[in-house]
Tab-separated table of C-alpha atoms in Angstrom:
chain	number	residue	atom	x	y	z
A	1	MET	CA	99.273	-4.632	-67.680
A	2	SER	CA	98.704	-6.056	-70.971
A	3	ILE	CA	99.958	-3.634	-74.299
A	4	GLU	CA	96.281	-3.080	-74.406
A	5	SER	CA	95.880	-1.711	-71.381
A	6	ASP	CA	98.785	0.118	-71.840
A	7	LEU	CA	97.720	1.521	-74.634
A	8	ARG	CA	94.265	2.298	-73.584
A	9	LYS	CA	96.222	4.108	-70.474
A	10	ASP	CA	97.424	6.836	-73.040
A	11	GLY	CA	93.964	7.270	-74.859
A	12	ILE	CA	95.225	4.938	-78.079
A	13	GLU	CA	92.569	2.821	-79.853
A	14	VAL	CA	93.998	0.809	-82.897
A	15	LEU	CA	92.040	0.354	-85.597
A	16	ASN	CA	94.272	-1.781	-88.134
A	17	LYS	CA	97.693	-3.220	-88.708
A	18	LEU	CA	100.211	-1.668	-91.741
A	19	ASP	CA	100.879	-4.959	-94.222
A	20	THR	CA	104.986	-6.192	-94.388
A	21	LEU	CA	105.238	-4.118	-97.362
A	22	LYS	CA	104.374	-0.411	-96.026
A	23	VAL	CA	106.757	-1.201	-93.119
A	24	ASN	CA	109.324	-1.789	-95.305
A	25	SER	CA	108.929	0.794	-97.643
A	26	ILE	CA	108.896	3.125	-94.884
A	27	ALA	CA	112.167	1.074	-92.978
A	28	ARG	CA	114.066	1.707	-96.227
A	29	ASN	CA	113.283	4.885	-96.928
A	30	VAL	CA	114.112	5.855	-93.047
A	31	SER	CA	117.052	4.106	-93.221
A	32	ILE	CA	118.235	6.272	-96.633
A	33	ARG	CA	117.134	9.643	-95.601
A	34	LEU	CA	118.800	8.589	-92.097
A	35	SER	CA	122.160	7.580	-93.674
A	36	GLU	CA	122.250	10.427	-96.057
A	37	ALA	CA	121.546	13.455	-93.256
A	38	PHE	CA	124.315	11.972	-90.869
A	39	PRO	CA	127.172	10.885	-92.909
A	40	ASP	CA	130.084	10.831	-89.711
A	41	PHE	CA	127.861	8.080	-87.641
A	42	ASN	CA	128.465	5.461	-89.392
A	43	LEU	CA	124.859	4.383	-90.417
A	44	ASN	CA	124.711	1.193	-92.113
A	45	GLN	CA	121.703	1.551	-94.462
A	46	ASN	CA	121.191	-2.130	-95.446
A	47	ASP	CA	121.702	-2.634	-91.046
A	48	LEU	CA	119.500	0.220	-90.475
A	49	PHE	CA	116.760	-1.299	-92.830
A	50	ILE	CA	117.250	-4.332	-91.301
A	51	LYS	CA	116.993	-3.309	-87.480
A	52	LEU	CA	113.394	-0.713	-88.915
A	53	SER	CA	111.585	-3.451	-90.771
A	54	ARG	CA	111.375	-5.335	-87.825
A	55	LEU	CA	108.975	-2.537	-86.512
A	56	ASP	CA	105.166	-3.287	-85.940
A	57	MET	CA	103.354	-0.098	-87.455
A	58	TYR	CA	99.624	0.477	-86.664
A	59	ILE	CA	96.471	3.066	-87.655
A	60	ALA	CA	94.979	4.100	-84.221
A	61	LYS	CA	92.538	6.979	-82.992
A	62	MET	CA	94.562	9.109	-80.911
A	63	PRO	CA	93.633	11.545	-78.204
A	64	GLU	CA	93.731	15.498	-79.070
A	65	GLY	CA	96.605	17.543	-78.685
A	66	MET	CA	98.601	14.383	-78.933
A	67	SER	CA	101.957	13.717	-81.124
A	68	GLU	CA	100.983	12.354	-84.754
A	69	ALA	CA	102.703	9.154	-83.966
A	70	ASN	CA	104.262	7.283	-81.131
A	71	TYR	CA	106.743	4.771	-80.487
A	72	PHE	CA	106.000	1.954	-77.920
A	73	TYR	CA	108.903	0.360	-76.577
A	74	LYS	CA	107.401	-2.529	-74.589
A	75	ASN	CA	106.396	-4.523	-78.191
A	76	SER	CA	108.958	-1.875	-80.030
A	77	SER	CA	106.022	-0.525	-82.227
A	78	ILE	CA	104.833	2.882	-84.116
A	79	TYR	CA	101.024	4.007	-83.763
A	80	PHE	CA	100.308	6.734	-86.221
A	81	ASN	CA	97.120	9.082	-85.481
A	82	SER	CA	94.095	8.149	-87.946
A	83	HIS	CA	94.056	11.521	-89.306
A	84	ILE	CA	97.838	11.317	-91.084
A	85	ASP	CA	97.511	10.870	-94.769
A	86	GLU	CA	98.689	7.224	-96.250
A	87	ASP	CA	101.623	9.637	-98.387
A	88	ASP	CA	102.615	11.971	-94.872
A	89	LEU	CA	103.439	8.271	-92.555
A	90	GLU	CA	106.745	8.566	-93.766
A	91	GLU	CA	107.160	11.574	-92.451
A	92	PHE	CA	106.244	11.436	-88.787
A	93	ALA	CA	107.808	7.705	-88.962
A	94	ILE	CA	111.342	9.162	-88.907
A	95	HIS	CA	111.206	10.735	-84.912
A	96	GLU	CA	109.382	6.840	-84.054
A	97	CYS	CA	112.102	5.615	-85.773
A	98	ILE	CA	115.631	7.092	-83.933
A	99	HIS	CA	113.596	6.640	-80.642
A	100	TYR	CA	113.301	3.178	-81.689
A	101	ILE	CA	117.169	3.140	-82.880
A	102	GLN	CA	118.242	4.804	-79.432
A	103	GLU	CA	116.628	2.786	-76.792
A	104	ARG	CA	118.506	0.476	-74.687
A	105	LYS	CA	116.776	-2.514	-72.186
A	106	ASP	CA	118.474	-4.612	-69.436
A	107	LYS	CA	118.229	-7.873	-69.522
A	108	LYS	CA	114.537	-8.015	-68.070
A	109	ASN	CA	113.475	-5.836	-71.276
A	110	TYR	CA	112.973	-3.204	-68.916
A	111	LEU	CA	113.782	0.594	-71.045
A	112	VAL	CA	117.475	1.966	-69.166
A	113	ARG	CA	118.102	4.524	-71.841
A	114	MET	CA	116.834	6.063	-74.637
A	115	GLY	CA	119.423	8.562	-76.131
A	116	LEU	CA	119.450	11.405	-73.858
A	117	CYS	CA	116.812	10.263	-71.106
A	118	ASP	CA	117.372	8.061	-68.609
A	119	TYR	CA	114.875	5.858	-66.982
A	120	THR	CA	115.973	4.881	-63.545
A	121	GLU	CA	113.563	2.748	-61.027
A	122	PHE	CA	111.660	6.330	-59.237
A	123	LYS	CA	112.336	8.952	-61.748
A	124	ILE	CA	113.049	9.676	-65.815
A	125	TYR	CA	115.396	12.402	-66.255
A	126	GLY	CA	116.058	14.283	-69.547
A	127	LEU	CA	112.785	12.983	-71.607
A	128	GLY	CA	112.709	16.830	-72.600
A	129	LEU	CA	115.866	17.087	-73.628
A	130	ASN	CA	116.268	13.912	-75.393
A	131	GLU	CA	112.777	14.855	-76.959
A	132	ALA	CA	114.327	18.447	-78.223
A	133	SER	CA	117.229	16.649	-79.633
A	134	VAL	CA	115.408	13.691	-81.472
A	135	GLN	CA	112.959	16.378	-83.210
A	136	LEU	CA	115.502	18.636	-84.181
A	137	MET	CA	117.224	15.284	-86.395
A	138	SER	CA	113.723	14.751	-87.765
A	139	SER	CA	113.570	18.481	-88.741
A	140	LYS	CA	117.159	17.957	-90.474
A	141	VAL	CA	116.865	15.021	-92.281
A	142	LEU	CA	112.927	16.418	-93.994
A	143	GLY	CA	115.153	19.555	-94.199
A	144	ILE	CA	112.116	21.918	-92.471
A	145	PRO	CA	112.688	25.631	-93.110
A	146	LYS	CA	113.408	28.370	-90.328
A	147	GLU	CA	110.449	30.153	-89.722
A	148	TYR	CA	109.426	32.797	-87.051
A	149	VAL	CA	107.165	31.707	-83.971
A	150	LYS	CA	105.839	33.222	-81.221
A	151	TYR	CA	104.649	30.488	-77.781
A	152	PHE	CA	103.769	31.323	-74.601
A	153	ASN	CA	104.506	34.686	-75.506
A	154	ILE	CA	108.006	34.033	-76.400
A	155	SER	CA	108.608	35.012	-80.114
A	156	PHE	CA	112.223	32.818	-81.818
A	157	GLU	CA	113.046	31.143	-85.117
A	158	THR	CA	112.980	27.415	-85.682
A	159	ASN	CA	112.915	24.958	-87.987
A	160	SER	CA	110.191	22.623	-85.697
A	161	PRO	CA	107.155	25.372	-85.340
A	162	SER	CA	105.037	22.393	-84.444
A	163	TYR	CA	106.659	20.424	-82.542
A	164	TYR	CA	108.270	20.784	-79.113
A	165	PRO	CA	109.184	23.666	-80.253
A	166	LEU	CA	110.055	25.275	-76.788
A	167	GLU	CA	112.951	22.635	-75.903
A	168	CYS	CA	113.869	22.836	-79.486
A	169	CYS	CA	114.915	26.095	-79.389
A	170	LEU	CA	116.732	25.264	-75.560
A	171	VAL	CA	118.759	22.318	-77.144
A	172	ASN	CA	119.627	24.380	-80.015
A	173	GLN	CA	121.000	26.510	-77.866
A	174	LEU	CA	123.260	23.740	-76.347
A	175	SER	CA	123.661	22.147	-79.486
A	176	TYR	CA	125.846	25.538	-80.466
A	177	ILE	CA	127.326	25.337	-77.511
A	178	VAL	CA	128.452	22.229	-77.594
A	179	GLY	CA	128.354	20.900	-81.600
A	180	GLU	CA	125.736	19.823	-83.637
A	181	ASN	CA	127.560	16.831	-83.981
A	182	ILE	CA	128.374	16.248	-80.479
A	183	LEU	CA	124.707	16.196	-79.876
A	184	PHE	CA	123.595	13.734	-82.134
A	185	GLU	CA	125.332	11.437	-81.941
A	186	SER	CA	124.997	10.878	-77.902
A	187	THR	CA	121.473	11.518	-79.202
A	188	LEU	CA	120.888	8.016	-81.529
A	189	ASN	CA	123.735	6.024	-79.790
A	190	SER	CA	122.862	6.878	-76.095
A	191	ASN	CA	126.278	7.450	-74.040
A	192	ASN	CA	127.571	10.414	-72.617
A	193	THR	CA	129.202	12.374	-75.014
A	194	PHE	CA	127.072	15.442	-74.880
A	195	LYS	CA	126.622	15.330	-71.322
A	196	GLU	CA	130.273	15.536	-70.521
A	197	LYS	CA	130.697	17.941	-72.765
A	198	LEU	CA	128.334	20.548	-71.514
A	199	ILE	CA	129.299	19.778	-68.098
A	200	GLU	CA	132.958	20.989	-68.998
A	201	LEU	CA	131.695	23.737	-70.863
A	202	THR	CA	129.723	24.989	-67.639
A	203	SER	CA	129.506	22.773	-64.543
A	204	TYR	CA	127.723	19.698	-63.233
A	205	LYS	CA	124.745	21.963	-61.403
A	206	THR	CA	124.415	23.861	-64.516
A	207	PHE	CA	123.484	20.818	-66.389
A	208	MET	CA	120.843	19.738	-64.271
A	209	GLN	CA	119.756	22.705	-63.952
A	210	ILE	CA	119.423	22.840	-67.791
A	211	GLN	CA	117.857	19.406	-67.988
A	212	ASN	CA	115.630	19.473	-65.206
A	213	ALA	CA	113.931	22.672	-66.947
A	214	ILE	CA	113.137	21.395	-70.213
A	215	ASP	CA	111.799	18.339	-68.684
A	216	ASN	CA	109.612	20.791	-66.299
A	217	ILE	CA	108.435	22.755	-69.746
A	218	LEU	CA	107.578	19.604	-71.775
A	219	SER	CA	105.546	18.547	-68.410
A	220	TYR	CA	103.752	21.714	-68.111
A	221	GLU	CA	102.887	21.584	-71.939
A	222	GLU	CA	101.408	17.721	-71.694
A	223	GLU	CA	99.461	19.155	-68.219
A	224	ILE	CA	97.654	21.881	-70.263
A	225	ILE	CA	97.230	19.672	-73.307
A	226	ARG	CA	95.509	17.133	-70.392
A	227	ILE	CA	93.256	20.386	-68.835
A	228	ASN	CA	91.829	20.962	-72.636
A	229	ASN	CA	90.860	17.890	-73.110
A	230	LYS	CA	88.958	17.564	-69.700
A	231	ILE	CA	87.548	20.989	-71.250
A	232	ILE	CA	86.135	20.200	-73.924
A	233	LYS	CA	83.735	17.239	-72.739
A	234	ILE	CA	82.331	19.989	-70.595
A	235	ASP	CA	79.385	21.277	-71.939
A	236	ASN	CA	78.474	24.483	-69.781
A	237	ARG	CA	81.095	26.418	-68.626
A	238	ASN	CA	80.987	26.266	-64.611
A	239	LYS	CA	83.251	27.162	-61.633
A	240	LYS	CA	85.117	23.884	-62.312
A	241	VAL	CA	85.690	25.354	-66.287
A	242	ASP	CA	87.250	28.478	-64.544
A	243	ASN	CA	88.922	27.145	-62.357
A	244	MET	CA	90.662	24.895	-65.124
A	245	ILE	CA	91.340	28.099	-67.329
A	246	ASN	CA	92.954	29.814	-64.602
A	247	LYS	CA	95.862	26.586	-63.919
A	248	ILE	CA	95.820	26.991	-67.499
A	249	ASN	CA	96.858	29.919	-67.635
A	250	SER	CA	99.405	30.181	-64.544
A	251	LEU	CA	101.579	26.856	-66.582
A	252	LYS	CA	101.644	29.583	-69.154
A	253	LYS	CA	103.596	31.656	-67.346
A	254	GLU	CA	105.395	29.083	-65.765
A	255	ILE	CA	107.135	28.117	-69.182
A	256	THR	CA	107.340	31.692	-70.495
A	257	SER	CA	109.503	32.094	-66.902
A	258	THR	CA	110.974	29.155	-66.630
A	259	PHE	CA	112.494	29.588	-70.149
A	260	ILE	CA	113.932	32.854	-69.883
A	261	LYS	CA	115.399	31.979	-66.726
A	262	THR	CA	116.873	28.477	-68.435
A	263	GLN	CA	118.055	30.704	-71.560
A	264	ASN	CA	119.518	33.614	-69.534
A	265	LEU	CA	121.351	30.570	-67.469
A	266	ILE	CA	122.984	28.908	-71.036
A	267	ILE	CA	124.707	32.544	-71.564
A	268	SER	CA	125.940	33.266	-68.696
A	269	SER	CA	127.365	29.774	-67.540
A	270	TYR	CA	128.892	29.277	-70.176
A	271	PHE	CA	130.364	32.723	-71.564
A	272	ASP	CA	131.593	33.347	-67.724
A	273	LYS	CA	132.914	30.233	-67.963
A	274	SER	CA	134.602	30.606	-71.796
A	275	PHE	CA	135.675	34.511	-71.285
A	276	ASN	CA	138.352	33.310	-68.518
A	277	GLU	CA	139.319	30.771	-70.712
A	278	ILE	CA	140.617	33.637	-73.204
A	279	ASN	CA	144.438	33.498	-73.470
A	280	ASP	CA	145.566	34.766	-76.883
A	281	LEU	CA	144.329	37.538	-79.164
A	282	GLU	CA	143.050	35.137	-81.429
A	283	HIS	CA	140.586	33.341	-78.903
A	284	VAL	CA	139.162	37.190	-78.011
A	285	GLU	CA	137.907	37.177	-81.496
A	286	ASN	CA	136.782	33.761	-81.508
A	287	TYR	CA	134.551	34.747	-78.490
A	288	ARG	CA	133.209	37.972	-79.773
A	289	ARG	CA	131.770	35.963	-82.257
A	290	LYS	CA	130.303	32.934	-80.584
A	291	LEU	CA	128.609	35.759	-77.976
A	292	TYR	CA	127.329	37.876	-81.036
A	293	ASN	CA	125.968	35.488	-83.212
A	294	PHE	CA	123.784	33.515	-80.175
A	295	LYS	CA	121.658	36.475	-80.712
A	296	ASP	CA	120.384	34.176	-83.711
A	297	TYR	CA	119.521	31.221	-81.303
A	298	LEU	CA	117.961	33.349	-78.949
A	299	GLY	CA	114.187	33.518	-78.106
A	300	CYS	CA	112.492	36.929	-76.961
A	301	THR	CA	109.493	37.949	-74.940
A	302	GLU	CA	108.465	41.705	-75.094
A	303	GLY	CA	111.294	43.637	-72.955
A	304	TYR	CA	113.350	41.130	-72.483
A	305	ASN	CA	116.778	42.574	-72.457
A	306	TYR	CA	119.269	40.728	-70.815
A	307	PHE	CA	121.447	39.288	-73.868
A	308	ASN	CA	121.625	43.468	-74.885
A	309	ASP	CA	122.877	44.365	-71.070
A	310	TYR	CA	125.293	40.641	-70.934
A	311	TYR	CA	126.475	41.592	-74.962
A	312	VAL	CA	127.440	45.590	-73.461
A	313	ASN	CA	129.348	43.985	-70.276
A	314	LYS	CA	131.460	41.487	-72.168
A	315	MET	CA	132.732	43.750	-75.208
A	316	MET	CA	133.602	46.475	-72.548
A	317	ASP	CA	135.748	43.055	-69.908
A	318	LEU	CA	136.898	42.092	-73.372
A	319	GLU	CA	138.196	45.484	-74.646
A	320	ASP	CA	140.264	45.064	-71.135
A	321	LYS	CA	141.686	41.971	-71.914
A	322	TYR	CA	142.283	42.849	-75.155
A	323	ASN	CA	144.673	45.457	-73.968
A	324	LEU	CA	145.839	43.302	-71.465
A	325	LEU	CA	146.704	39.886	-73.843
A	326	GLU	CA	148.122	42.586	-76.496
A	327	ASN	CA	150.300	44.743	-73.745
A	328	ASN	CA	152.052	41.262	-72.344
A	329	ILE	CA	153.080	40.087	-76.115
A	330	THR	CA	156.983	40.961	-77.484
A	331	SER	CA	157.888	44.098	-78.144
A	332	GLU	CA	159.126	42.018	-81.721
A	333	SER	CA	156.115	40.867	-82.568
A	334	SER	CA	153.934	43.391	-81.104
A	335	TYR	CA	153.688	46.070	-84.080
A	336	LEU	CA	153.346	42.943	-86.613
A	337	ILE	CA	150.348	41.917	-84.445
A	338	LYS	CA	148.791	45.173	-83.878
A	339	LYS	CA	148.539	45.925	-87.299
A	340	LYS	CA	146.549	42.926	-87.686
A	341	THR	CA	144.269	42.870	-84.474
A	342	SER	CA	143.873	47.226	-84.289
A	343	LYS	CA	140.595	46.283	-86.591
A	344	ILE	CA	139.441	44.169	-83.853
A	345	LEU	CA	139.522	46.593	-81.295
A	346	SER	CA	137.707	49.105	-82.921
A	347	PHE	CA	134.926	46.994	-84.026
A	348	PHE	CA	134.915	46.128	-80.104
A	349	LYS	CA	134.625	49.802	-79.811
A	350	TYR	CA	132.383	50.288	-82.395
A	351	ILE	CA	129.565	47.704	-80.907
A	352	ARG	CA	129.668	49.247	-77.288
A	353	ASN	CA	129.283	52.266	-78.702
A	354	ILE	CA	126.053	51.429	-80.758
A	355	PHE	CA	124.751	49.008	-77.491
A	356	ILE	CA	125.257	51.513	-74.715
A	357	LYS	CA	123.364	53.535	-76.984
A	358	LYS	CA	120.681	51.399	-77.167
A	359	GLN	CA	120.536	51.036	-74.019
A	360	LEU	CA	120.168	55.348	-72.891
A	361	GLU	CA	117.715	55.871	-75.408
A	362	LYS	CA	115.418	53.048	-74.218
A	363	LYS	CA	115.946	54.240	-70.450
A	364	GLU	CA	115.028	57.679	-71.762
A	365	ASN	CA	111.709	56.448	-73.325
A	366	ASN	CA	110.598	54.401	-69.880
C-alpha cells in the first residue's frame, strides 16, 4: 500500500509541504526546548537539530476529532491540521518530534517499538501508555499549567487538559510512584527501564493489567470519535442514529469504569506491597507521606470513596506497624528515637480520627 493510500485511509488530505526554512526553524526550536527541559537525558542539541531537520512536514486536512498533528513513521513525516495557525506549528510539533526520536525499526524498515509501545506481528501493546507519557513530556516542555477538568464524570487536575487527559492522569500516577525521570527516559529511549521498575514495585500481572486498561481507554475514545463523525454525516435522526448514540453512552460508561478500576489497582498494588517492605521508623514516615500525597493525583467521580477508605485502613495498620517497630528498638536508643517520632504517631492518630469521623458522617447522611 502506498503512502498516499495510507494517508487517505486515515482521512488525511495533504495540501502543501512546509519549506526547508520553516522545517529548520521548528527543528532548531524543538531541539533547544527538549534539551533544556530534560537536562539529565544527555540530549545533544546540535545532533538533535540535525536529526529533526531531516523530517518532512506538511499541512493537511484531517477528520474531526483527530489530533492536530500526526507523525507518520513510514515516510518520517509530520502532518499538521490545516486550521492551525502558522505561529503555533512548533507547539504541536513537539509531541510528534518525540515520536520520531523514540521510534525503532528493524532492517526491513518495519516499526518494532516506539517508546513504551511494542509493535508485534499481531497486536500493538502500550499505545495508550506511550501517547500519555509523550504528552506529559510535551506539556512539561511547553510549561502548561495544571487545571481542573471533568471528562466522562471524572474530575481531576492535569497539565494536559486537551490531549489524552484520562490516560495522562493514570500515567501521571505511575510517574509519581516510579519517578518522572525513569518514565520519561524510558519513553524517549525506548527501553524497558520503566516497565521493569513498575513490575518490581507491583507485579508483572499488575503492569499488564494497567497497560491494557490504558490502551482500552484510548481505543474507546477513538471509537467514540469515529461514531460521532458518522452521525455528523447523517441529516435526519433515525433508529440508526439512536443506536449510535446508545453505543457512545455505553463506551463512555466503560471508560469511566475502566479508569476507576485501574486507579484503584494502582493504589492497592503499589501501596500494599510497599507497606509490607517497611522495616524501620523512617520508612513509616516516608510511606505515610507518599500515600497522603497520592490524593493530588486522583481522578474522582461522585461518591468515590475508595482512596479515603484505603487511607483510613492503612493509617490504622501503619500505627500498629509503628508500635511494633518502636518496641523492637533497643532500650539504649529507644528514648531518643521516641522523642523524635512521637509527633508522627500523634499525627497518625489525628488523621485517622478525622477520616473515621468523615466516614461516619457520610454513612449517617446516606
